[in-house]
Amino acid sequence: KLPTMKMLLLLVALLSAASAAPPTCYSRVLSLSKEITESFRQLQTSTTVDSCVGTLPRLYLDIHNYCVLAKLRDFVAYPGCDRVPEVNELKEKARSLYTILISYCRRDLVFLTDDCNALEIPISPPIEHS
């Protein structure tokens, strides 16, 4: 009876993996923008990184805001901190996101706003009361 149960579990696992949807352009852009925003936040709060990091343009990203394209372009083109490997890595991710947005996902995304000021001040998560 045990081998039958193992086979049944294996079959269920294989079927659920086979029916899993591949990542969409939207899901890839959303996850990459969150990753970039979080990496930037960590970089800003790190005490071990060069002081030039404080001069970098803000990098809060919302892929539903049309201004995100200009924000990414500005960040990648920013001349400061070229000697900091973490900044170069972040610029590479930002360049990748920009390329995905304008090339691969161009027809799949819908921008809900073009409020550039909204990208300057990140929305804080709601405060939980105990």
mmCIF file of C-alpha atoms in Angstrom:
data_model
loop_
_atom_site.group_PDB
_atom_site.id
_atom_site.type_symbol
_atom_site.label_atom_id
_atom_site.label_comp_id
_atom_site.label_asym_id
_atom_site.label_seq_id
_atom_site.Cartn_x
_atom_site.Cartn_y
_atom_site.Cartn_z
ATOM 1 C CA LYS A 1 0.000 0.000 0.000
ATOM 2 C CA LEU A 2 2.892 2.393 0.724
ATOM 3 C CA PRO A 3 4.402 2.211 -2.810
ATOM 4 C CA THR A 4 0.963 2.978 -4.270
ATOM 5 C CA MET A 5 0.671 6.050 -2.059
ATOM 6 C CA LYS A 6 4.146 7.251 -3.104
ATOM 7 C CA MET A 7 3.257 6.804 -6.777
ATOM 8 C CA LEU A 8 0.022 8.713 -6.296
ATOM 9 C CA LEU A 9 1.838 11.602 -4.582
ATOM 10 C CA LEU A 10 4.477 11.644 -7.309
ATOM 11 C CA LEU A 11 1.782 11.742 -9.989
ATOM 12 C CA VAL A 12 -0.023 14.634 -8.255
ATOM 13 C CA ALA A 13 3.260 16.546 -7.922
ATOM 14 C CA LEU A 14 4.104 16.050 -11.595
ATOM 15 C CA LEU A 15 0.652 17.111 -12.748
ATOM 16 C CA SER A 16 0.670 20.258 -10.623
ATOM 17 C CA ALA A 17 4.131 21.183 -11.911
ATOM 18 C CA ALA A 18 3.078 20.584 -15.504
ATOM 19 C CA SER A 19 0.020 22.803 -15.185
ATOM 20 C CA ALA A 20 1.911 25.699 -13.582
ATOM 21 C CA ALA A 21 1.743 28.737 -15.800
ATOM 22 C CA PRO A 22 5.008 30.077 -17.179
ATOM 23 C CA PRO A 23 5.948 33.529 -15.970
ATOM 24 C CA THR A 24 4.264 36.259 -17.951
ATOM 25 C CA CYS A 25 5.892 39.442 -19.094
ATOM 26 C CA TYR A 26 3.905 41.293 -16.436
ATOM 27 C CA SER A 27 4.933 38.955 -13.621
ATOM 28 C CA ARG A 28 8.594 39.154 -14.666
ATOM 29 C CA VAL A 29 8.542 42.973 -14.790
ATOM 30 C CA LEU A 30 6.699 43.178 -11.478
ATOM 31 C CA SER A 31 9.113 40.872 -9.675
ATOM 32 C CA LEU A 32 12.195 42.559 -11.171
ATOM 33 C CA SER A 33 10.934 46.038 -10.223
ATOM 34 C CA LYS A 34 10.334 44.894 -6.648
ATOM 35 C CA GLU A 35 13.783 43.306 -6.546
ATOM 36 C CA ILE A 36 15.420 46.508 -7.809
ATOM 37 C CA THR A 37 13.477 48.709 -5.380
ATOM 38 C CA GLU A 38 14.422 46.467 -2.447
ATOM 39 C CA SER A 39 18.090 46.302 -3.507
ATOM 40 C CA PHE A 40 18.187 50.091 -3.753
ATOM 41 C CA ARG A 41 16.615 50.434 -0.306
ATOM 42 C CA GLN A 42 19.216 48.065 1.171
ATOM 43 C CA LEU A 43 21.993 49.940 -0.595
ATOM 44 C CA GLN A 44 20.760 53.251 0.818
ATOM 45 C CA THR A 45 20.666 51.905 4.373
ATOM 46 C CA SER A 46 24.001 50.089 4.222
ATOM 47 C CA THR A 47 26.794 51.655 6.219
ATOM 48 C CA THR A 48 29.550 49.774 4.404
ATOM 49 C CA VAL A 49 28.946 51.291 0.969
ATOM 50 C CA ASP A 50 30.650 54.388 -0.440
ATOM 51 C CA SER A 51 29.175 57.757 0.520
ATOM 52 C CA CYS A 52 28.386 58.521 -3.129
ATOM 53 C CA VAL A 53 25.372 56.196 -2.833
ATOM 54 C CA GLY A 54 23.562 59.004 -1.028
ATOM 55 C CA THR A 55 23.768 61.141 -4.170
ATOM 56 C CA LEU A 56 22.053 58.572 -6.432
ATOM 57 C CA PRO A 57 18.601 59.443 -7.778
ATOM 58 C CA ARG A 58 15.763 57.793 -5.869
ATOM 59 C CA LEU A 59 14.777 54.452 -7.268
ATOM 60 C CA TYR A 60 11.242 53.661 -6.205
ATOM 61 C CA LEU A 61 9.633 51.831 -9.130
ATOM 62 C CA ASP A 62 5.991 51.381 -10.030
ATOM 63 C CA ILE A 63 5.580 49.621 -13.363
ATOM 64 C CA HIS A 64 2.025 50.935 -13.636
ATOM 65 C CA ASN A 65 3.356 54.493 -13.858
ATOM 66 C CA TYR A 66 4.529 55.628 -17.309
ATOM 67 C CA CYS A 67 7.236 57.767 -15.675
ATOM 68 C CA VAL A 68 9.045 54.585 -14.649
ATOM 69 C CA LEU A 69 10.689 54.573 -18.085
ATOM 70 C CA ALA A 70 12.280 57.991 -17.533
ATOM 71 C CA LYS A 71 13.188 57.038 -13.962
ATOM 72 C CA LEU A 72 15.062 53.940 -15.173
ATOM 73 C CA ARG A 73 16.821 55.886 -17.949
ATOM 74 C CA ASP A 74 17.940 58.563 -15.495
ATOM 75 C CA PHE A 75 19.214 56.048 -12.991
ATOM 76 C CA VAL A 76 21.196 54.035 -15.542
ATOM 77 C CA ALA A 77 22.717 57.201 -17.028
ATOM 78 C CA TYR A 78 23.643 58.723 -13.647
ATOM 79 C CA PRO A 79 27.420 59.211 -13.743
ATOM 80 C CA GLY A 80 28.162 58.786 -10.040
ATOM 81 C CA CYS A 81 29.322 55.738 -8.106
ATOM 82 C CA ASP A 82 30.840 53.840 -11.024
ATOM 83 C CA ARG A 83 33.485 52.443 -8.700
ATOM 84 C CA VAL A 84 30.877 50.781 -6.429
ATOM 85 C CA PRO A 85 30.125 47.210 -7.590
ATOM 86 C CA GLU A 86 26.677 47.142 -5.924
ATOM 87 C CA VAL A 87 25.647 50.249 -7.841
ATOM 88 C CA ASN A 88 26.898 48.816 -11.132
ATOM 89 C CA GLU A 89 24.897 45.635 -10.465
ATOM 90 C CA LEU A 90 21.802 47.688 -9.684
ATOM 91 C CA LYS A 91 22.269 49.730 -12.872
ATOM 92 C CA GLU A 92 22.517 46.493 -14.861
ATOM 93 C CA LYS A 93 19.224 45.254 -13.379
ATOM 94 C CA ALA A 94 17.607 48.624 -14.105
ATOM 95 C CA ARG A 95 18.882 48.451 -17.702
ATOM 96 C CA SER A 96 17.393 44.954 -18.032
ATOM 97 C CA LEU A 97 14.034 46.096 -16.683
ATOM 98 C CA TYR A 98 13.997 49.051 -19.074
ATOM 99 C CA THR A 99 14.775 46.759 -22.017
ATOM 100 C CA ILE A 100 12.040 44.332 -21.027
ATOM 101 C CA LEU A 101 9.536 47.170 -20.667
ATOM 102 C CA ILE A 102 10.228 48.822 -24.023
ATOM 103 C CA SER A 103 10.960 45.723 -26.078
ATOM 104 C CA TYR A 104 9.407 42.511 -24.875
ATOM 105 C CA CYS A 105 6.427 43.779 -22.883
ATOM 106 C CA ARG A 106 5.665 46.901 -24.883
ATOM 107 C CA ARG A 107 2.215 45.698 -25.958
ATOM 108 C CA ASP A 108 1.378 43.743 -22.809
ATOM 109 C CA LEU A 109 1.566 46.511 -20.214
ATOM 110 C CA VAL A 110 -0.981 49.167 -19.423
ATOM 111 C CA PHE A 111 0.217 52.260 -17.608
ATOM 112 C CA LEU A 112 -2.423 53.505 -15.198
ATOM 113 C CA THR A 113 -0.830 56.872 -14.445
ATOM 114 C CA ASP A 114 1.890 59.264 -15.514
ATOM 115 C CA ASP A 115 2.426 60.902 -12.121
ATOM 116 C CA CYS A 116 6.202 61.339 -11.941
ATOM 117 C CA ASN A 117 6.040 62.787 -8.414
ATOM 118 C CA ALA A 118 4.573 59.499 -7.193
ATOM 119 C CA LEU A 119 7.895 57.829 -8.014
ATOM 120 C CA GLU A 120 9.785 60.242 -5.774
ATOM 121 C CA ILE A 121 8.019 59.283 -2.570
ATOM 122 C CA PRO A 122 7.542 55.568 -2.005
ATOM 123 C CA ILE A 123 4.259 54.447 -0.534
ATOM 124 C CA SER A 124 4.798 53.137 2.976
ATOM 125 C CA PRO A 125 3.283 49.809 3.883
ATOM 126 C CA PRO A 126 0.293 50.101 6.223
ATOM 127 C CA ILE A 127 1.139 50.196 9.910
ATOM 128 C CA GLU A 128 -0.225 47.221 11.786
ATOM 129 C CA HIS A 129 -1.699 47.954 15.186
ATOM 130 C CA SER A 130 -1.381 45.309 17.869
#
